[in-house]
Structures are given as C-alpha cells and as structure tokens.
XYZ file of C-alpha atoms in Angstrom:
671
model
C 35.353 -7.941 42.397
C 31.578 -9.162 42.478
C 30.866 -7.151 45.239
C 32.473 -4.227 43.689
C 30.375 -4.811 40.595
C 27.123 -4.986 42.576
C 28.127 -1.595 44.717
C 28.450 -0.101 41.476
C 25.064 -1.008 40.249
C 23.375 -0.189 43.217
C 25.030 3.339 43.368
C 23.929 3.914 39.607
C 20.453 3.093 40.201
C 20.249 5.377 43.291
C 21.967 8.252 41.422
C 20.236 7.785 38.112
C 16.680 9.744 37.934
C 13.555 7.312 37.973
C 12.455 9.337 34.893
C 15.489 8.490 33.141
C 15.291 5.012 33.607
C 11.332 4.939 32.675
C 12.478 6.996 29.387
C 14.780 4.640 28.300
C 12.420 1.621 28.822
C 9.467 2.747 26.904
C 8.148 0.783 24.331
C 7.562 3.511 21.700
C 9.245 6.283 20.064
C 8.520 9.766 20.607
C 8.150 12.100 17.161
C 7.807 15.622 16.273
C 7.786 17.835 13.462
C 11.249 18.676 11.688
C 11.888 22.404 10.374
C 11.053 20.919 6.985
C 7.699 19.345 8.168
C 9.023 15.803 8.207
C 8.204 13.789 11.177
C 11.375 12.899 13.180
C 12.427 11.102 16.481
C 12.956 12.983 19.536
C 13.496 12.645 23.200
C 10.653 11.140 25.193
C 7.912 13.483 26.160
C 5.757 11.446 28.080
C 6.403 8.109 30.138
C 3.690 5.447 31.415
C 4.018 5.443 35.007
C 1.224 3.027 36.010
C -2.390 2.396 36.284
C -5.426 4.205 37.756
C -7.207 2.489 40.060
C -5.569 -1.102 39.680
C -7.379 -2.405 42.810
C -10.855 -1.677 41.477
C -12.436 -3.802 38.805
C -13.043 -1.905 35.418
C -14.482 -3.705 32.956
C -15.190 -1.319 29.644
C -13.923 2.403 30.424
C -15.541 4.412 27.578
C -14.525 7.706 28.728
C -12.487 9.592 31.432
C -12.672 13.215 32.553
C -10.621 15.491 35.280
C -12.400 18.150 37.095
C -10.670 21.432 38.063
C -9.526 19.890 41.375
C -7.936 16.703 39.985
C -10.767 14.309 40.478
C -11.317 11.977 38.102
C -14.357 10.283 36.563
C -14.541 7.163 34.533
C -17.408 5.942 32.274
C -17.499 2.183 32.619
C -20.229 0.688 29.929
C -19.395 -2.644 31.085
C -20.013 -1.907 34.725
C -22.941 0.406 33.937
C -21.796 3.050 36.260
C -19.401 6.088 36.671
C -15.941 5.433 39.073
C -14.676 8.471 40.914
C -11.092 8.669 41.998
C -9.391 11.712 43.942
C -6.339 13.537 42.484
C -4.009 10.947 44.181
C -5.683 8.173 42.357
C -7.561 6.711 45.141
C -11.229 5.286 45.117
C -13.869 7.573 46.549
C -17.159 6.244 45.142
C -19.211 5.114 42.389
C -22.427 6.913 40.754
C -25.173 5.816 38.584
C -25.467 2.003 39.405
C -28.668 0.834 39.159
C -29.788 3.991 36.900
C -27.201 3.919 33.976
C -27.287 0.971 31.407
C -24.428 1.982 28.981
C -22.616 5.135 30.200
C -20.284 6.382 27.163
C -19.675 9.754 28.266
C -19.011 11.921 31.236
C -18.233 15.451 32.334
C -18.170 17.403 35.574
C -18.823 21.237 35.275
C -17.340 24.032 37.806
C -20.269 23.511 40.107
C -19.230 19.984 40.400
C -22.419 18.461 38.631
C -21.870 15.315 36.964
C -23.404 14.777 33.457
C -23.430 11.463 32.045
C -24.371 10.548 28.143
C -26.018 7.143 28.273
C -26.299 5.411 25.021
C -28.914 2.716 25.554
C -31.048 4.604 27.435
C -30.619 7.789 24.862
C -30.656 10.137 27.700
C -27.979 12.437 29.417
C -28.116 12.245 33.319
C -27.305 14.931 35.527
C -25.760 13.826 38.970
C -25.198 15.689 42.002
C -21.802 15.386 43.653
C -22.970 12.606 45.937
C -24.422 10.913 42.927
C -28.286 11.665 43.185
C -29.956 11.956 39.951
C -30.915 15.764 39.665
C -32.284 15.735 35.911
C -32.708 13.786 32.764
C -32.418 14.959 29.255
C -34.182 12.943 26.676
C -34.923 13.785 22.777
C -35.848 17.362 22.429
C -39.306 17.729 21.481
C -38.349 20.714 19.077
C -39.911 20.589 15.696
C -36.491 22.157 14.605
C -34.655 19.140 15.949
C -36.531 16.964 13.532
C -38.898 13.954 14.466
C -36.802 11.356 12.273
C -33.598 12.482 14.284
C -32.177 10.184 16.585
C -30.867 10.832 19.878
C -28.164 8.505 20.872
C -26.039 10.302 23.349
C -22.501 9.181 23.298
C -20.636 11.965 24.751
C -21.507 15.194 26.646
C -19.598 18.366 27.639
C -21.337 21.366 29.399
C -20.124 25.253 29.292
C -19.943 28.056 31.893
C -23.496 29.005 30.892
C -24.770 25.832 31.619
C -25.469 24.820 28.086
C -25.123 21.062 27.060
C -23.424 19.888 23.874
C -24.161 16.301 23.210
C -22.531 14.060 20.638
C -25.120 11.611 19.311
C -24.686 8.842 16.994
C -25.171 9.711 13.276
C -25.546 13.326 14.131
C -24.464 14.714 10.603
C -25.957 18.218 11.511
C -23.208 18.386 14.064
C -23.082 18.703 17.873
C -26.688 18.867 19.580
C -26.653 21.971 21.714
C -29.137 21.932 24.719
C -30.121 24.861 27.305
C -29.754 23.991 31.042
C -33.404 23.018 31.099
C -32.927 20.704 27.999
C -34.493 23.022 25.706
C -33.015 22.324 22.037
C -30.960 25.420 21.049
C -29.824 23.982 17.545
C -26.869 22.139 16.078
C -23.312 23.424 16.379
C -20.277 22.962 14.538
C -21.269 20.941 11.671
C -18.880 19.197 9.582
C -18.460 19.759 5.640
C -18.177 17.330 3.116
C -15.058 16.672 1.798
C -14.252 18.141 -1.785
C -11.908 16.204 -4.331
C -10.922 16.570 -8.133
C -13.281 13.536 -8.782
C -16.076 14.995 -7.224
C -15.510 18.493 -9.647
C -15.310 16.246 -12.569
C -18.502 14.358 -11.578
C -20.184 17.827 -11.264
C -19.196 18.484 -14.490
C -19.995 15.821 -16.169
C -23.209 14.763 -14.719
C -26.595 15.877 -15.772
C -28.487 18.451 -13.522
C -30.661 15.504 -12.172
C -28.065 13.333 -11.226
C -26.507 16.827 -9.745
C -29.404 16.780 -7.301
C -28.796 13.444 -5.931
C -24.684 14.565 -5.328
C -26.298 17.280 -2.861
C -27.929 14.301 -0.625
C -24.284 13.222 0.547
C -24.170 14.185 3.798
C -21.068 15.241 6.224
C -19.654 12.994 8.852
C -20.588 13.315 12.458
C -18.355 14.483 15.019
C -17.116 11.578 17.308
C -16.174 13.406 20.510
C -15.710 16.609 22.271
C -14.208 18.847 24.977
C -13.928 22.294 26.183
C -11.011 24.700 27.463
C -10.741 26.980 30.310
C -12.109 29.793 27.863
C -15.018 27.849 27.124
C -14.084 27.266 23.344
C -15.547 23.955 21.852
C -13.189 21.217 20.503
C -14.468 18.041 18.555
C -12.891 15.154 16.705
C -14.314 13.130 13.789
C -13.497 9.966 12.627
C -13.366 8.436 9.074
C -12.387 11.582 7.121
C -9.247 13.672 6.556
C -10.836 17.033 6.515
C -11.089 19.093 9.630
C -10.720 15.937 11.825
C -9.748 18.156 14.765
C -11.693 21.580 15.158
C -11.440 24.207 17.630
C -14.917 26.357 17.362
C -15.534 29.752 17.871
C -18.932 31.211 19.505
C -20.076 31.151 15.893
C -19.196 27.566 15.424
C -16.298 28.103 12.866
C -13.302 26.135 12.928
C -10.093 27.846 13.951
C -7.434 25.499 12.999
C -5.927 24.187 9.775
C -8.367 22.103 7.674
C -5.558 19.620 7.090
C -4.349 19.725 10.445
C -3.879 16.122 10.340
C -4.665 12.996 7.989
C -5.330 10.544 10.643
C -8.827 8.992 10.168
C -9.142 7.037 13.735
C -9.041 9.818 16.231
C -11.234 8.590 19.526
C -11.112 11.313 22.087
C -9.537 14.952 22.729
C -8.473 16.596 25.968
C -7.150 20.341 26.226
C -4.860 21.632 29.225
C -5.007 25.068 30.945
C -2.615 26.193 28.149
C -4.737 25.046 25.215
C -2.381 22.391 23.862
C -4.679 19.541 22.693
C -4.086 15.866 23.214
C -5.948 13.576 20.932
C -5.857 9.593 20.724
C -6.469 7.606 17.876
C -7.716 3.694 18.044
C -4.267 2.643 16.487
C -2.777 3.855 19.976
C -0.848 6.790 19.068
C -1.395 9.843 21.083
C -0.822 13.471 19.365
C -0.129 16.522 21.162
C -0.686 20.034 19.400
C -0.451 23.362 20.872
C -3.160 25.883 20.727
C -2.342 27.313 17.196
C -2.451 23.395 15.828
C 1.196 23.064 15.709
C 1.982 19.327 16.097
C 4.392 19.052 19.282
C 4.652 15.056 19.794
C 3.278 11.434 18.767
C 3.843 8.762 20.887
C 2.182 5.827 22.272
C 1.209 2.726 20.015
C -0.858 -0.638 19.408
C -0.264 -3.407 21.722
C 1.823 -6.059 20.289
C 0.937 -8.799 22.959
C 3.171 -7.870 25.386
C 1.000 -5.965 27.474
C 3.535 -3.069 28.134
C 2.646 -0.034 29.662
C 2.018 2.942 27.070
C 0.820 0.757 24.357
C -3.016 0.175 23.717
C -5.555 -2.347 22.296
C -8.609 -0.235 22.155
C -8.205 3.390 23.627
C -11.346 5.144 23.844
C -10.718 8.215 26.320
C -8.349 10.768 27.211
C -8.190 13.452 29.787
C -5.312 15.669 31.604
C -5.490 16.600 35.060
C -4.429 20.077 36.802
C -0.765 18.519 37.376
C -0.489 17.624 33.714
C -0.845 13.888 34.009
C -2.393 12.074 31.099
C -4.892 9.427 31.666
C -5.892 7.049 28.630
C -8.699 4.359 28.793
C -8.082 1.027 27.300
C -11.617 -0.468 26.710
C -10.579 -3.923 25.609
C -7.924 -4.494 28.521
C -10.393 -2.677 31.011
C -7.859 -0.491 32.491
C -6.463 3.395 32.528
C -2.872 4.130 31.992
C -1.106 7.440 33.394
C 1.562 9.159 31.721
C 3.933 11.788 33.255
C 5.562 14.455 31.300
C 9.489 14.467 30.926
C 11.823 17.162 31.658
C 12.088 17.889 27.923
C 8.200 18.089 27.014
C 8.008 20.429 30.546
C 10.721 22.827 28.821
C 8.380 22.721 25.706
C 5.277 23.607 27.448
C 7.037 26.479 29.432
C 8.290 28.038 26.255
C 4.853 27.502 24.422
C 3.075 29.262 27.406
C 5.107 32.508 27.328
C 5.431 32.530 23.341
C 1.434 32.009 23.406
C 1.263 35.294 25.789
C 3.645 37.156 23.364
C 6.578 36.879 25.953
C 9.109 35.724 23.107
C 12.066 37.235 24.868
C 11.484 35.564 28.131
C 10.627 32.334 26.101
C 13.859 32.056 24.518
C 15.712 30.594 27.552
C 13.317 27.576 27.431
C 13.637 27.224 23.642
C 17.297 27.008 23.852
C 17.219 24.392 26.135
C 14.974 22.347 24.075
C 17.350 23.049 20.784
C 20.305 21.945 22.788
C 18.189 18.472 23.467
C 17.181 18.513 19.810
C 18.472 20.833 17.304
C 15.972 19.972 14.830
C 12.711 21.063 16.803
C 11.007 22.925 14.121
C 8.578 25.060 16.522
C 11.610 25.969 18.914
C 13.619 27.657 15.780
C 10.284 29.333 14.927
C 9.820 30.771 18.571
C 13.362 31.697 18.511
C 13.333 33.821 15.619
C 10.329 35.520 17.065
C 12.425 36.407 20.107
C 15.559 37.799 18.076
C 12.697 39.639 15.935
C 11.363 41.154 19.327
C 14.993 42.146 19.859
C 15.597 43.720 16.492
C 18.368 41.269 15.742
C 16.730 40.799 12.261
C 19.916 38.802 10.871
C 19.434 36.238 13.347
C 15.694 36.005 13.000
C 16.317 35.434 9.319
C 18.357 32.230 9.927
C 15.959 31.005 12.627
C 12.838 31.502 10.497
C 14.584 30.053 7.457
C 15.375 26.995 9.336
C 11.993 26.639 10.585
C 10.593 27.000 7.227
C 8.634 29.949 8.642
C 7.728 32.096 5.458
C 5.715 34.892 7.160
C 8.260 35.492 10.148
C 11.143 35.243 7.480
C 9.040 37.991 5.455
C 8.479 40.296 8.251
C 12.532 40.023 9.547
C 13.500 40.805 5.737
C 11.517 43.733 5.312
C 13.236 45.183 8.265
C 16.491 44.183 6.864
C 15.849 45.797 3.518
C 14.415 48.903 5.202
C 17.625 49.168 7.127
C 19.669 48.796 3.891
C 17.601 51.321 1.902
C 17.924 53.884 4.537
C 21.918 53.601 4.300
C 22.308 53.168 0.744
C 19.296 54.736 -1.056
C 21.034 58.112 -1.143
C 24.131 56.485 -3.009
C 21.919 54.177 -5.340
C 20.021 57.486 -6.314
C 23.484 59.362 -6.969
C 24.759 56.664 -8.777
C 21.722 56.242 -11.237
C 21.684 60.108 -11.854
C 25.469 60.149 -12.610
C 24.825 57.377 -15.010
C 21.901 59.391 -16.648
C 23.975 62.280 -17.039
C 27.094 60.255 -18.572
C 24.806 58.418 -20.980
C 23.532 61.676 -22.081
C 27.190 63.382 -22.531
C 28.112 60.100 -24.664
C 25.154 60.372 -26.518
C 25.636 63.994 -27.444
C 29.295 63.552 -28.139
C 28.932 60.333 -30.130
C 26.151 62.264 -32.334
C 28.720 64.886 -32.908
C 32.178 63.051 -33.399
C 31.087 59.447 -33.789
C 33.180 58.077 -31.012
C 30.718 54.682 -30.880
C 30.923 54.134 -34.527
C 33.754 51.637 -34.201
C 31.813 49.371 -31.443
C 28.650 49.488 -33.301
C 30.654 48.232 -36.452
C 32.050 45.290 -34.251
C 28.797 44.766 -32.692
C 27.051 44.566 -35.997
C 29.598 42.258 -37.566
C 28.915 39.833 -34.587
C 25.481 39.970 -35.248
C 25.683 38.962 -38.787
C 27.463 35.620 -37.592
C 24.659 33.258 -38.366
C 24.807 31.308 -35.150
C 24.396 34.777 -33.135
C 21.546 35.791 -35.696
C 19.855 32.723 -35.146
C 20.128 33.005 -31.171
C 18.864 36.867 -31.564
C 15.851 35.840 -33.606
C 14.567 34.733 -30.369
C 13.550 38.175 -29.540
C 11.463 38.748 -32.935
C 8.785 36.291 -31.354
C 7.688 39.208 -28.828
C 6.195 41.339 -31.270
C 5.767 39.386 -34.799
C 5.306 35.664 -33.351
C 3.274 34.468 -36.643
C 5.779 36.305 -38.944
C 8.675 34.884 -36.988
C 7.233 31.207 -37.326
C 6.691 31.945 -41.076
C 10.504 32.698 -41.542
C 11.228 29.865 -39.289
C 9.649 27.463 -41.343
C 9.959 28.732 -44.764
C 13.266 30.782 -44.585
C 15.305 28.714 -41.979
C 15.948 31.425 -39.509
C 16.691 28.746 -37.121
C 18.804 25.566 -37.064
C 19.027 22.769 -35.086
C 21.959 24.035 -33.134
C 20.829 27.233 -32.238
C 17.737 25.376 -30.689
C 19.715 23.058 -28.913
C 21.914 25.827 -27.483
C 18.774 27.427 -26.329
C 17.442 24.205 -24.740
C 20.577 23.931 -23.053
C 20.053 27.769 -21.853
C 16.578 26.703 -20.747
C 17.879 23.891 -18.524
C 20.294 26.353 -16.603
C 17.696 28.841 -16.306
C 15.216 26.305 -14.999
C 17.695 24.878 -12.317
C 18.664 28.296 -11.682
C 14.954 29.469 -10.844
C 14.362 26.286 -9.002
C 17.052 26.361 -6.660
C 17.807 30.173 -6.317
C 14.398 31.702 -6.042
C 14.170 33.594 -2.889
C 13.232 31.528 0.227
C 9.605 33.232 0.401
C 8.768 32.060 -2.945
C 10.588 28.849 -3.178
C 8.739 25.779 -3.922
C 11.389 23.056 -4.340
C 11.689 21.004 -1.244
C 15.238 20.962 0.623
C 15.813 17.150 -0.258
C 15.209 18.037 -3.977
C 18.106 16.479 -6.191
C 19.122 17.701 -9.657
C 18.360 14.666 -11.481
C 14.606 14.837 -10.340
C 14.344 18.386 -11.261
C 15.928 17.955 -14.698
C 13.419 14.735 -15.511
C 10.431 17.367 -14.264
C 11.600 19.643 -17.190
C 12.786 17.289 -19.733
C 10.136 14.327 -19.635
C 7.399 16.657 -20.458
C 9.233 18.466 -23.228
C 10.356 15.352 -24.760
C 6.917 13.908 -24.761
C 5.276 16.850 -26.189
C 7.718 17.005 -29.219
C 7.696 13.300 -29.940
C 3.732 13.090 -29.379
C 2.684 16.138 -31.155
C 5.025 14.892 -34.151
C 3.236 11.639 -34.480
C -0.355 13.168 -33.751
C 0.019 15.919 -36.295
C 1.412 13.187 -38.881
C -1.815 11.500 -38.645
C -3.880 14.573 -38.809
C -2.458 15.992 -42.044
C 0.005 18.317 -39.990
C 2.848 20.196 -42.336
C 5.103 20.584 -39.350
C 8.349 18.503 -39.577
C 9.988 17.076 -36.480
C 12.697 19.440 -36.908
C 10.160 22.473 -37.189
C 8.432 21.110 -33.635
C 11.747 20.591 -32.006
C 13.006 24.220 -32.894
C 9.626 25.928 -32.706
C 9.085 24.707 -29.426
C 11.933 26.254 -27.624
C 11.457 29.469 -29.552
C 7.955 29.441 -28.016
C 9.251 29.649 -24.845
C 11.083 33.110 -25.441
C 9.594 34.998 -22.773
C 10.423 32.305 -20.319
C 13.938 32.381 -21.516
C 14.403 35.962 -21.296
C 12.584 37.098 -18.292
C 12.939 33.966 -16.041
C 16.354 34.998 -14.672
C 15.148 38.411 -13.913
C 12.283 37.328 -11.716
C 14.530 34.819 -10.011
C 16.575 37.861 -8.899
C 13.355 39.902 -8.057
C 12.232 37.037 -5.944
C 15.511 37.616 -3.541
C 14.258 41.178 -2.962
C 10.461 40.989 -2.653
C 8.697 40.435 1.017
C 5.572 38.232 1.031
C 3.570 41.259 1.049
C 4.560 42.197 -2.419
C 3.897 38.427 -3.596
C 1.383 40.057 -6.233
C 4.427 41.334 -8.205
C 6.106 38.285 -8.432
C 3.024 35.883 -8.667
C 1.215 37.717 -11.420
C 4.913 38.372 -13.437
C 4.988 34.530 -13.380
C 1.334 34.049 -14.629
C 1.875 36.700 -17.342
C 5.284 34.852 -18.733
C 3.376 31.299 -18.673
C 0.506 32.567 -20.585
C 2.532 34.401 -22.749
C 4.437 31.193 -23.587
C 1.407 29.234 -23.962
C -0.008 31.479 -26.507
C 3.136 31.405 -28.561
C 3.083 27.824 -28.457
C -0.389 27.745 -29.623
C 0.607 29.994 -32.529
C 3.581 27.686 -33.525
C 1.328 24.537 -34.099
C -1.389 26.555 -35.802
C 1.247 28.215 -38.137
C 3.795 25.063 -38.354
C 1.221 22.417 -39.121
C -0.992 25.056 -41.126
C -4.077 24.308 -39.122
C -7.375 26.254 -38.339
C -8.017 27.629 -35.072
C -10.297 24.535 -34.154
C -7.653 22.221 -35.638
C -5.071 23.540 -33.309
C -7.142 22.889 -30.465
C -8.139 19.525 -31.123
C -4.516 18.956 -32.005
C -3.368 20.212 -28.434
C -5.975 18.097 -26.419
C -4.862 14.775 -28.534
C -1.256 15.521 -27.971
C -1.743 15.888 -24.074
C -4.097 12.640 -24.153
C -1.464 10.898 -26.269
C 1.425 12.239 -23.370
C -0.457 10.477 -20.696
C -0.981 7.383 -22.690
C 2.775 7.008 -23.460
C 3.763 7.459 -19.897
C 1.225 4.577 -19.034
C 2.859 2.441 -21.880
C 6.435 3.240 -20.450
C 5.029 2.521 -17.032
C 3.436 -0.994 -17.734
C 6.564 -2.112 -19.952
C 8.895 -1.144 -16.908
C 6.777 -3.421 -14.704
C 6.840 -6.094 -17.307
C 10.552 -6.139 -17.866
C 11.064 -5.893 -13.823
C 8.569 -9.105 -13.376
C 10.804 -10.789 -16.513
C 13.785 -10.025 -14.477
C 12.672 -11.381 -11.001
C 11.396 -14.466 -12.756
C 14.695 -15.249 -14.682
C 16.836 -14.164 -11.629
C 14.805 -16.726 -9.593
C 15.194 -19.750 -12.226
C 18.917 -19.085 -12.444
C 19.137 -18.858 -8.587
C 17.508 -21.939 -8.360
C 19.446 -23.902 -10.829
C 22.600 -22.691 -9.120
C 21.267 -24.012 -5.946
C 20.062 -27.565 -7.216
C 23.564 -27.877 -9.142
C-alpha cells in the first residue's frame, strides 16, 4: 500500500506542470481590478523562478537593465562596478572597476554603448561594449542649467537620437536632458505641485505678500526613468500621489491619468515591447499597467523574514527582457530575483497586444479564455464589449460595457441601439403623435359645441376642492409666485403638516428612484450602495437644516415657527419634486454626447430650489436680504457643529460601554 501511494505521488509530480506547482507555492497574492474598480484576487500572473547570478558576489544592486538582445547589466554600488550577464543568466564580464565609485543607474543604447550614472563622482560615464571609458558627462556649464543647481546623477537613459536623460538628486526642474556631446538641452517632464482644498483656502485667506511665498513651493523631483521601443520617456516619482507614473510625449506632457496610482513609494519602472509598464515599490509590490494606464496585476510583497522568493526587503530596480522575464534587484539582500509569466498573464498580454492595434475581433478569443479563468477581470469585459461593437452586436456590447463600467463604450453602443430603434419605430411614433393631435382638436371642438367634458370637469373640480388635494396642488404655485405663496403658506395656512409630510414621503421615493434608476451613463451611485445609506444621505441633512435653522432663527429674532420651516422647506423643493422623475427617465435615453442636456437641467433644478429656499427663509422669518444670507451661513455652521457634537457623544458612549463591559467581564471572571 505504501509503495502504491509513493508511485501515485511520483506520477502526480511528473504530470503536473512545474508552473502550476510554483503558482500554488508563491508567497503572495496576485490582485487585479474588478469591473467596479475594486482590487480583487486573481490567478497568479508571475511566479518567482530563481535568482540571477547566484554564484557571483553581488553587494548592493541599485539598478538593472536588459538590452534588446537580452543581455543584463547590474549597477552594484557596493562593489563599485557594473556586472554583465547574457540572456541565459551566465556571467560575462564586469565593467568600470577602479573607475566607478557609486554606480546607481545603468542604460545600454542600440549601439551597445553602456551609460552609467555615478552618484559619488557626479558624472555619467559612457563605456564601450568591452568596458572601455569613452566619454564622461559632468555638470553642464550652460548658464541655463544654473550655477547653484547640483548635478548628482542617479539614473540615466538614452534615446535613438543620442540624447541623454539624467535623473539628478533634488532636480525639481525635471529630468536633465543632454546632447550626445554633453551639451545642456534643457529640463524635461517637470512635475507639478499638488493642489488641495487646504491650499485653495490658504490662497483665499492669505495676504498678497504671503501668497508670494506660497509660489516658492517646489514640485517633487522624479526618481527614475525608462524608455520604450518608440522612444517615449517614462518616469516615476516617490513621495506624492499626483502623476506618480508619467508617460511623456515629445513636448514633455503626461499621456496617462494623473491619478493612475496613489502609491507613494515607487522606485523604478520598466516597459516591455508592447508598452506594458512594470513598476516596483519600496514595499515590495510590483504593479503592471497596460500602455493606456489600466492596472493589470499587483503581486510581490515585503519580506517577512522567511527569505522566500517573490518577497523583498529593499527593492530598487526592475527590468524586463525580450522573453518577458522580470528581474528585480533587492539592495539589502544583495540579489536579483527572476519572475516568469504564467499562462494566465500570457493570455492577458496576447489580448492586450491585439486590442492595442485595434484588432478587437481577433483578441476576443483571448479575452474569453481570460474570463473563463476569472469572470471578474474588468479589462476583459471592456475588451469584449469592443469586440462585440466591432461585430455590430450592440446588445451584447452594452452588457459587457455595463459590466466593465465603461461609460464611453456603453454610450457608443447605446447610440447605435437607439438609432436602430428610431429607424424602425420613428414613423409609427410620428403617426401616433399626429393622430393624437387630431383627436385632441376634434374633442376640443365638440366639447366647445356640446360640452361633452363638463361632467369630468366638475368631478375634477370637486376633487381639487378637497382640502388635502388642494394643499398638495398648492405646490405648483411656487413656480410662478414663490413670494406670494410663502405669504399664503404662513398667514393663510394654505398647507398643513399632513400635506408636507406626504410631500416628504414623495421626495424620499423620488430621490431613491433617481439614485438607483438613473441611466447607466449618468448614474453616480456605486453598485454596492444600500438603501439605508442613501436614505441617511437625504434625511440627515434635511433634518439638521430644519432643526438648526429653527434654533438659529429663534435666537436671531426670526418669526418663523418650527411648523413653518418644516412645511416651507419641502415646498421649496417643488422643482425637484416635479421634474426629477422626468429627468431620471430622460437619463435612460440620452448618450454621453448629450450630457449637456441632462447636466444643465440638473443644475437648473438645484439652483431653482436654492432660490426658492432663500425666498422661504426671507419671507418666513421676515428678514432682510443681508439677514437671510447671515442666517444661511450660521445655519450651515450650526449643522457642522451639531454633527461634531453627535460624533463626540457617540465616541464617549462607545468608550463608556467598553469600560463598563470590561469591568463586568473582570468581575465575572473573578467570581
């Protein structure tokens, strides 16, 4: 029996692929983005398969670079030299020993010239393929560079024209660009300072002299650089959340989303032949993005003391060779780890390569396989939508775009669906409208002669005369005569607590309807939103406003009673109550190109409600214009204070509860 078990175990070991075993044993999780933009766990994309040059002493690897032939160059600041390995990972030679003092960056151009950034020497060295020094680039003597500007090269890159890009410590003006002869060409890809609400308030409230000092704030300096096959320049910046990864065009403008990542500890970036970007952070995570800036995978992690492959203590550099292998330097451990892509990531890359070239239909089979392995892979659904759109299967494209939360793709597909529907049904709709107009005119003429609608009119009139119905219909008076309407509301009691409460219920229903049933293109509520949370979002501000405004107005000689404010507030929202359902329906038939109609209408409704609300406070409390403005600001301030008080009370009650609970628990244990 024991021999049979051993035979089965051996058979399994021989039949199961090595990649599967490695995938199951990786010490980290691989994550990607779901359709709703949340990070979720997915299949392993890269597996650690070993280390580079395990038999060669590596002290402090700072940077690593792979040339077009797959040869690898490691900048070792501890050993003060460049190590060279071939594409099979075998040691070839060392370069710069006795010349270099602190090599922190290395780059090899198409002519196999080796450029090394030496931080301590404050120079960039150019070596031949055999390791001979051919040129040294020191601090530019151009007055445009600045006499006080330091030149402390940390990283270097060279484009096809021979222009040299240098990352220098503290270079807040951007990347230093030199000619192939060492002449200063200028600064490139300067970062911008982060704007915030606090900065805006500071500018608003400070004097002109202090504002001048605020302009002295300098942007962060870039920390690393890479070039792709097309010559585009990429940079990463540590210590900021704005444009941490940049893809720069010829003019030095960023082509990626400014908020592509909120990771503040990015160290290095590498780009493969398809334009996919690989970024490593000091926390050990490796991020992969496609050429458009869409996040594909997150993997790796911080070493927990187990020294397992795939985890890092101090990652500093990353590169990818022509075969798709990743190499990551770990300065503290003195090693370079090697990662191989899995079958899953290869499917993703194949699909992306075809998708990038606009061959959506050809990429469909790869995305289908990706979705079979992970049905929540957001980018795959977006790509599938493009494939269906290309095949003019717009209904399926709508489903995929909606699942991927791709508003623009959904809008294009919906326009095609709507266009097809209009072609089929527009004639029928126009005929129905004309027929309705004719019937309306005939009925109107007959009614004028014979009074066939007198009886229905009397019934409708009798219904309108009922007090509650009249109070509800009084809402429409606020559109044309809001000032007079508030006079009648306060002095003549044209509305009651009951009618106002009914309108509040209608407001809640319409608000929930608009939040959850607005068209996909214009919907702002997230997929995981719940009904209770949405209700609190409406009711808490309303209740706070009514209560606080009554308290504030009582102190400031306002004439309005609590009842008047309660009733007046809901009648002030008449435009929303009347037009919100119409706009919600309209949002389901508009495309993104017609967003102006929806957005402008929403703004008009909100502005209209605010104007009527202002009139309500003025008339109900019998305030002047300036008194009303003061009342509004004090009310808003009081609402904030009340929220803070409630929060503090809640925290205190929670602490008292924990204290009492711990005492009771201790007493029970001792007894």
